[in-house]
Amino acid sequence: MQFHIQTDSEIPVSKQLYDQMLFAIASRQFSPGHRLPSTRQLAMQTGLHRNTIGKVYSQLEGTGLVESVPGSGIYVRSLGHESNHLIADSHIDPSLSAIDLVSQSLNTLLAQGYSLSQARELFLTEIDWRWRCSARVFVTVPKTDLGAGELMLQELQQSLGIPVQLVTLDKLEAQLVQSRAATVVTSRYHIGSVEAKLATSELVAPRSIRVIPVDLQDYEKELALVKTLPKNSYVGIVSLSGGILAVAEMMVHSMRGDDLLVMTCQTKDNYKLNATIRRAHTIISDKASLSIVHQAIEAAGDDLIRIPQIVESESYIGLKSINLLKRELGLI
């Protein structure tokens, strides 16, 4: 992951770095357990002062996405399903076969003083709990970025083939009270808010809910395209999610500075959408917004000086994250 900082930008350098760090974590370019670069390393790469980088790291710690290990560094935290395993053991070799993995996990429990009967009950309880949670699946996001939830809902329903319900974070508790068990899915951007909400709830039983963060697409194709666009050209970015638009605009600006003119809009904003298709040379659109972009271009007809190049983002959620979620829900 290379960080691009425009020191002469109106966007504070600390925000540029913070948003890029957040994106790296949310898209799993920095996966759970990854050690972040030291302030010295990042200062050499970006040219920023180490104090500025230290403040950004403190901000990230405040979100709960990273944690500081004294004498070692700052690491991306494991969240949701990544940290709730009853028999998690960092010493287990990931190259072990399935039967060897189960055997070593069982040996770990026995070495800790559990009887064979107790170990059996732990395994069965965990499996039964996951099955029960998988019976009802919610997608949740803050109501300020409902578009991100709509993107996740569309992709999950298509990929999983099961009913998925979208509920904003402020209404999540009321929905969960009515469920004996459920799985809550959110993006890694919002996982801290979701866990904080559930931690303070007096109505939701702690072991009735499983929270799973999904990772964003890394947008490698789109970012590579941005690097090649001609200087002073217009690029439009269209998405259901206002949150992803804000991050995308910041990242394009950090990479190209004033070389590119960036226009962003959500599909519900007809005025900005029409302005975008008239001025942009290239438009990057999420899959859910693509048909609306094409409809707007067709409606504009001969009024367009040129038809913009349309680039479709294949997905919002990363494929690996989708496959992991399928396994967690018992669908494969």
Coordinates of C-alpha atoms in Angstrom, one line a residue:
M1 CA 0.0 0.0 0.0
Q2 CA 1.5 3.3 -1.1
F3 CA 0.2 6.5 0.4
H4 CA -0.1 9.6 -1.7
I5 CA -0.1 13.0 0.1
Q6 CA -0.7 16.4 -1.6
T7 CA 0.9 18.9 0.8
D8 CA -0.5 21.9 -1.0
S9 CA -4.1 20.6 -0.9
E10 CA -7.0 22.3 0.9
I11 CA -7.6 18.8 2.5
P12 CA -5.4 18.6 5.6
V13 CA -2.6 16.1 5.2
S14 CA -3.6 14.3 8.4
K15 CA -7.1 13.7 6.9
Q16 CA -5.6 12.5 3.7
L17 CA -3.4 10.0 5.5
Y18 CA -6.2 9.0 7.9
D19 CA -8.7 8.3 5.1
Q20 CA -6.2 6.3 3.1
M21 CA -5.2 4.2 6.2
L22 CA -8.9 3.6 6.9
F23 CA -9.5 2.5 3.3
A24 CA -6.4 0.1 3.5
I25 CA -7.9 -1.5 6.6
A26 CA -11.5 -1.6 5.3
S27 CA -10.4 -3.2 2.0
R28 CA -8.2 -5.7 3.8
Q29 CA -5.0 -4.4 2.2
F30 CA -4.0 -4.2 5.9
S31 CA -5.6 -7.4 7.2
P32 CA -6.2 -8.2 10.9
G33 CA -2.9 -8.7 12.7
H34 CA -1.0 -6.6 10.2
R35 CA 1.6 -4.3 11.8
L36 CA 1.3 -0.8 10.6
P37 CA 4.4 1.0 9.3
S38 CA 6.3 2.8 12.0
T39 CA 6.0 6.6 12.2
R40 CA 9.6 6.7 10.9
Q41 CA 8.9 4.5 7.9
L42 CA 5.8 6.4 7.0
A43 CA 7.5 9.8 7.4
M44 CA 10.1 8.7 4.9
Q45 CA 7.4 7.5 2.4
T46 CA 5.1 10.5 2.7
G47 CA 7.3 13.3 3.8
L48 CA 5.0 14.0 6.8
H49 CA 6.2 14.9 10.3
R50 CA 6.3 11.9 12.7
N51 CA 4.1 13.8 15.1
T52 CA 1.4 14.2 12.4
I53 CA 1.5 10.4 11.7
G54 CA 1.4 9.7 15.5
K55 CA -1.8 11.8 15.7
V56 CA -3.4 9.8 12.8
Y57 CA -2.5 6.6 14.5
S58 CA -4.1 7.8 17.7
Q59 CA -7.3 8.6 15.7
L60 CA -7.3 5.1 14.3
E61 CA -6.9 3.7 17.8
G62 CA -9.9 5.7 18.8
T63 CA -12.1 3.9 16.2
G64 CA -11.1 0.5 17.6
L65 CA -9.7 -0.7 14.3
V66 CA -6.1 -0.8 15.5
E67 CA -4.4 -1.4 18.8
S68 CA -1.0 -0.5 20.2
V69 CA 1.2 -3.3 21.5
P70 CA 3.9 -1.8 23.8
G71 CA 7.4 -2.4 22.5
S72 CA 6.1 -3.9 19.3
G73 CA 4.0 -1.5 17.3
I74 CA 0.5 -0.8 16.2
Y75 CA -1.6 -3.6 14.7
V76 CA -4.9 -4.0 12.9
R77 CA -7.3 -5.5 15.4
S78 CA -9.3 -8.6 14.8
L79 CA -13.0 -7.8 14.9
G80 CA -16.4 -9.4 14.9
H81 CA -16.2 -13.1 13.9
E82 CA -12.4 -12.8 13.8
S83 CA -12.2 -12.6 17.6
N84 CA -15.1 -14.5 19.0
H85 CA -13.9 -18.1 18.6
L86 CA -13.9 -20.0 21.9
I87 CA -10.9 -22.0 20.9
A88 CA -8.8 -19.3 19.1
D89 CA -5.1 -20.1 19.4
S90 CA -2.4 -18.0 17.8
H91 CA 0.0 -21.0 18.0
I92 CA -2.1 -23.2 15.7
D93 CA -0.3 -23.8 12.4
P94 CA -2.6 -22.7 9.5
S95 CA -1.1 -25.3 7.2
L96 CA -2.6 -28.2 9.3
S97 CA -5.2 -30.4 7.8
A98 CA -8.8 -30.0 9.1
I99 CA -8.6 -33.1 11.3
D100 CA -5.2 -32.1 12.7
L101 CA -6.5 -28.6 13.4
V102 CA -9.5 -30.0 15.3
S103 CA -7.2 -32.4 17.2
Q104 CA -4.8 -29.6 18.2
S105 CA -7.6 -27.4 19.3
L106 CA -9.0 -30.2 21.4
N107 CA -5.6 -30.9 22.9
T108 CA -5.3 -27.2 23.8
L109 CA -8.6 -27.4 25.7
L110 CA -7.6 -30.6 27.5
A111 CA -4.3 -29.0 28.4
Q112 CA -6.2 -26.1 30.0
G113 CA -8.0 -28.5 32.3
Y114 CA -11.2 -29.1 30.4
S115 CA -12.6 -32.7 30.4
L116 CA -13.4 -34.5 27.1
S117 CA -17.1 -34.1 27.8
Q118 CA -16.7 -30.4 28.5
A119 CA -14.7 -29.9 25.3
R120 CA -17.4 -31.7 23.3
E121 CA -20.0 -29.5 24.8
L122 CA -18.0 -26.4 23.9
F123 CA -17.7 -27.5 20.2
L124 CA -21.4 -28.3 20.0
T125 CA -22.5 -25.2 21.7
E126 CA -20.5 -23.0 19.4
I127 CA -21.8 -24.8 16.3
D128 CA -25.4 -24.6 17.5
W129 CA -25.0 -20.9 18.3
R130 CA -23.7 -20.2 14.8
W131 CA -26.5 -22.1 13.1
R132 CA -29.1 -20.2 15.2
C133 CA -27.5 -16.8 14.4
S134 CA -27.4 -17.7 10.7
A135 CA -31.2 -18.0 10.5
R136 CA -31.7 -14.2 10.5
V137 CA -29.2 -11.8 8.8
F138 CA -29.2 -8.0 9.2
V139 CA -27.1 -5.5 7.3
T140 CA -26.6 -2.3 9.3
V141 CA -24.9 1.0 8.7
P142 CA -25.4 4.5 10.2
K143 CA -28.4 6.3 8.7
T144 CA -26.0 9.0 7.4
D145 CA -24.7 6.5 4.8
L146 CA -27.8 4.4 4.0
G147 CA -26.5 4.0 0.4
A148 CA -23.6 1.8 1.7
G149 CA -26.2 -0.4 3.3
E150 CA -28.2 -0.6 0.1
L151 CA -25.1 -1.6 -1.8
M152 CA -24.3 -4.3 0.7
L153 CA -27.9 -5.6 0.8
Q154 CA -28.0 -5.9 -3.0
E155 CA -24.7 -7.8 -3.3
L156 CA -25.4 -10.1 -0.3
Q157 CA -28.8 -11.1 -1.4
Q158 CA -27.5 -11.9 -4.9
S159 CA -24.4 -13.7 -3.6
L160 CA -25.9 -15.6 -0.6
G161 CA -29.3 -16.4 -2.0
I162 CA -31.0 -15.9 1.4
P163 CA -33.2 -13.1 2.9
V164 CA -31.2 -10.2 4.2
Q165 CA -32.7 -7.2 6.0
L166 CA -31.3 -3.7 6.0
V167 CA -31.7 -1.7 9.2
T168 CA -30.0 1.5 10.2
L169 CA -27.8 1.5 13.3
D170 CA -30.1 3.7 15.3
K171 CA -32.9 1.1 14.9
L172 CA -30.8 -2.0 15.2
E173 CA -31.4 -2.6 18.9
A174 CA -35.2 -2.6 18.5
Q175 CA -34.9 -5.2 15.7
L176 CA -32.5 -7.4 17.7
V177 CA -34.7 -7.4 20.8
Q178 CA -37.3 -9.3 18.7
S179 CA -34.8 -11.9 17.6
R180 CA -33.5 -14.7 19.8
A181 CA -30.4 -15.0 17.6
A182 CA -29.1 -13.1 14.5
T183 CA -26.1 -12.3 12.5
V184 CA -25.3 -8.6 12.0
V185 CA -23.2 -7.7 8.9
T186 CA -21.6 -4.3 8.4
S187 CA -18.6 -2.9 6.7
R188 CA -15.3 -2.6 8.5
Y189 CA -15.7 1.2 8.4
H190 CA -18.7 0.9 10.7
I191 CA -17.8 -2.1 12.9
G192 CA -16.6 0.0 15.8
S193 CA -19.9 1.9 16.0
V194 CA -21.9 -1.4 15.8
E195 CA -20.0 -3.1 18.5
A196 CA -20.2 0.0 20.7
K197 CA -23.9 0.1 20.2
L198 CA -24.4 -3.5 21.2
A199 CA -22.0 -3.2 24.1
T200 CA -24.1 -0.5 25.7
S201 CA -27.4 -2.2 25.0
E202 CA -29.3 -3.5 28.1
L203 CA -31.9 -5.3 26.0
V204 CA -29.8 -7.4 23.6
A205 CA -28.4 -10.6 25.1
P206 CA -24.6 -10.7 24.5
R207 CA -24.5 -14.3 23.2
S208 CA -27.6 -13.9 21.0
I209 CA -25.9 -11.8 18.3
R210 CA -22.9 -12.4 16.0
V211 CA -21.3 -9.4 14.4
I212 CA -19.4 -10.0 11.1
P213 CA -17.5 -7.2 9.3
V214 CA -17.1 -7.5 5.6
D215 CA -14.2 -6.0 3.6
L216 CA -14.5 -3.5 0.8
Q217 CA -13.3 -4.2 -2.7
D218 CA -9.8 -2.8 -3.0
Y219 CA -10.7 -0.9 -6.2
E220 CA -7.3 -1.7 -7.7
K221 CA -8.6 -1.5 -11.2
E222 CA -10.2 1.9 -10.7
L223 CA -7.2 3.4 -8.9
A224 CA -4.9 2.2 -11.7
L225 CA -7.2 3.9 -14.2
V226 CA -7.1 7.2 -12.3
K227 CA -3.3 7.2 -12.6
T228 CA -3.5 7.1 -16.4
L229 CA -6.2 9.7 -17.1
P230 CA -5.0 12.8 -19.0
K231 CA -4.1 15.9 -17.1
N232 CA -6.9 18.4 -16.6
S233 CA -9.6 15.9 -17.6
Y234 CA -12.9 15.5 -15.6
V235 CA -13.6 12.3 -13.8
G236 CA -17.0 11.5 -12.4
I237 CA -17.7 9.1 -9.6
V238 CA -21.2 7.8 -9.1
S239 CA -22.4 5.6 -6.2
L240 CA -25.3 4.9 -3.9
S241 CA -23.0 5.5 -0.9
G242 CA -22.1 9.1 0.1
G243 CA -19.4 7.6 2.3
I244 CA -17.5 5.9 -0.5
L245 CA -17.8 9.0 -2.6
A246 CA -16.1 11.1 0.0
V247 CA -13.2 8.6 0.4
A248 CA -12.9 8.1 -3.4
E249 CA -12.7 11.9 -4.0
M250 CA -10.1 12.3 -1.3
M251 CA -8.0 9.4 -2.7
V252 CA -8.1 10.7 -6.3
H253 CA -7.1 14.1 -5.1
S254 CA -4.3 12.7 -3.0
M255 CA -3.0 10.7 -6.1
R256 CA -3.4 13.4 -8.7
G257 CA -3.8 16.7 -6.9
D258 CA -5.1 19.4 -9.2
D259 CA -4.3 17.3 -12.3
L260 CA -7.8 16.0 -12.4
L261 CA -11.2 17.6 -11.8
V262 CA -13.3 15.3 -9.7
M263 CA -17.1 15.3 -9.7
T264 CA -19.0 13.0 -7.3
C265 CA -22.7 12.3 -7.0
Q266 CA -25.3 9.9 -5.6
T267 CA -27.9 8.6 -8.1
K268 CA -30.8 10.4 -6.3
D269 CA -29.2 13.8 -7.0
N270 CA -30.5 14.3 -10.6
Y271 CA -29.0 17.8 -10.9
K272 CA -25.4 16.6 -10.0
L273 CA -25.8 13.5 -12.1
N274 CA -26.8 15.4 -15.2
A275 CA -23.9 17.8 -14.6
T276 CA -21.5 14.9 -14.3
I277 CA -22.5 13.2 -17.5
R278 CA -22.2 16.5 -19.4
R279 CA -18.7 17.4 -18.1
A280 CA -16.9 14.2 -17.2
H281 CA -14.7 12.4 -19.7
T282 CA -14.7 9.3 -17.6
I283 CA -17.4 8.1 -15.1
I284 CA -16.7 5.4 -12.6
S285 CA -19.9 3.9 -11.3
D286 CA -20.9 1.2 -8.8
K287 CA -22.9 -1.7 -10.3
A288 CA -26.1 -0.6 -8.6
S289 CA -25.9 2.9 -10.1
L290 CA -24.9 1.8 -13.6
S291 CA -28.3 1.6 -15.2
I292 CA -29.3 5.0 -13.8
V293 CA -26.1 6.5 -15.3
H294 CA -26.9 5.0 -18.7
Q295 CA -30.5 6.2 -18.5
A296 CA -29.3 9.7 -17.8
I297 CA -26.9 9.6 -20.8
E298 CA -29.7 8.3 -23.1
A299 CA -32.1 11.0 -21.8
A300 CA -29.6 13.7 -22.5
G301 CA -29.3 12.6 -26.1
D302 CA -27.9 15.1 -28.6
D303 CA -27.3 17.6 -25.8
L304 CA -24.1 15.8 -24.9
I305 CA -20.9 17.1 -26.6
R306 CA -19.3 13.8 -26.0
I307 CA -20.4 10.5 -24.4
P308 CA -18.3 9.8 -21.4
Q309 CA -16.4 6.6 -21.0
I310 CA -18.3 4.5 -18.4
V311 CA -16.2 2.2 -16.0
E312 CA -18.2 -0.2 -13.9
S313 CA -17.0 -1.2 -10.4
E314 CA -17.7 -4.9 -10.2
S315 CA -18.6 -4.9 -6.5
Y316 CA -18.6 -3.1 -3.2
I317 CA -17.7 -6.1 -1.0
G318 CA -14.5 -8.0 -1.6
L319 CA -14.9 -11.6 -3.0
K320 CA -12.9 -13.2 -0.3
S321 CA -15.2 -11.5 2.3
I322 CA -18.3 -12.9 0.5
N323 CA -16.9 -16.4 0.5
L324 CA -15.9 -16.1 4.2
L325 CA -19.4 -15.0 5.0
K326 CA -20.9 -17.9 3.1
R327 CA -18.8 -20.3 5.3
E328 CA -19.8 -18.5 8.5
L329 CA -23.5 -18.8 7.6
G330 CA -23.2 -22.5 6.7
L331 CA -24.0 -21.9 3.0
I332 CA -21.0 -23.8 1.7

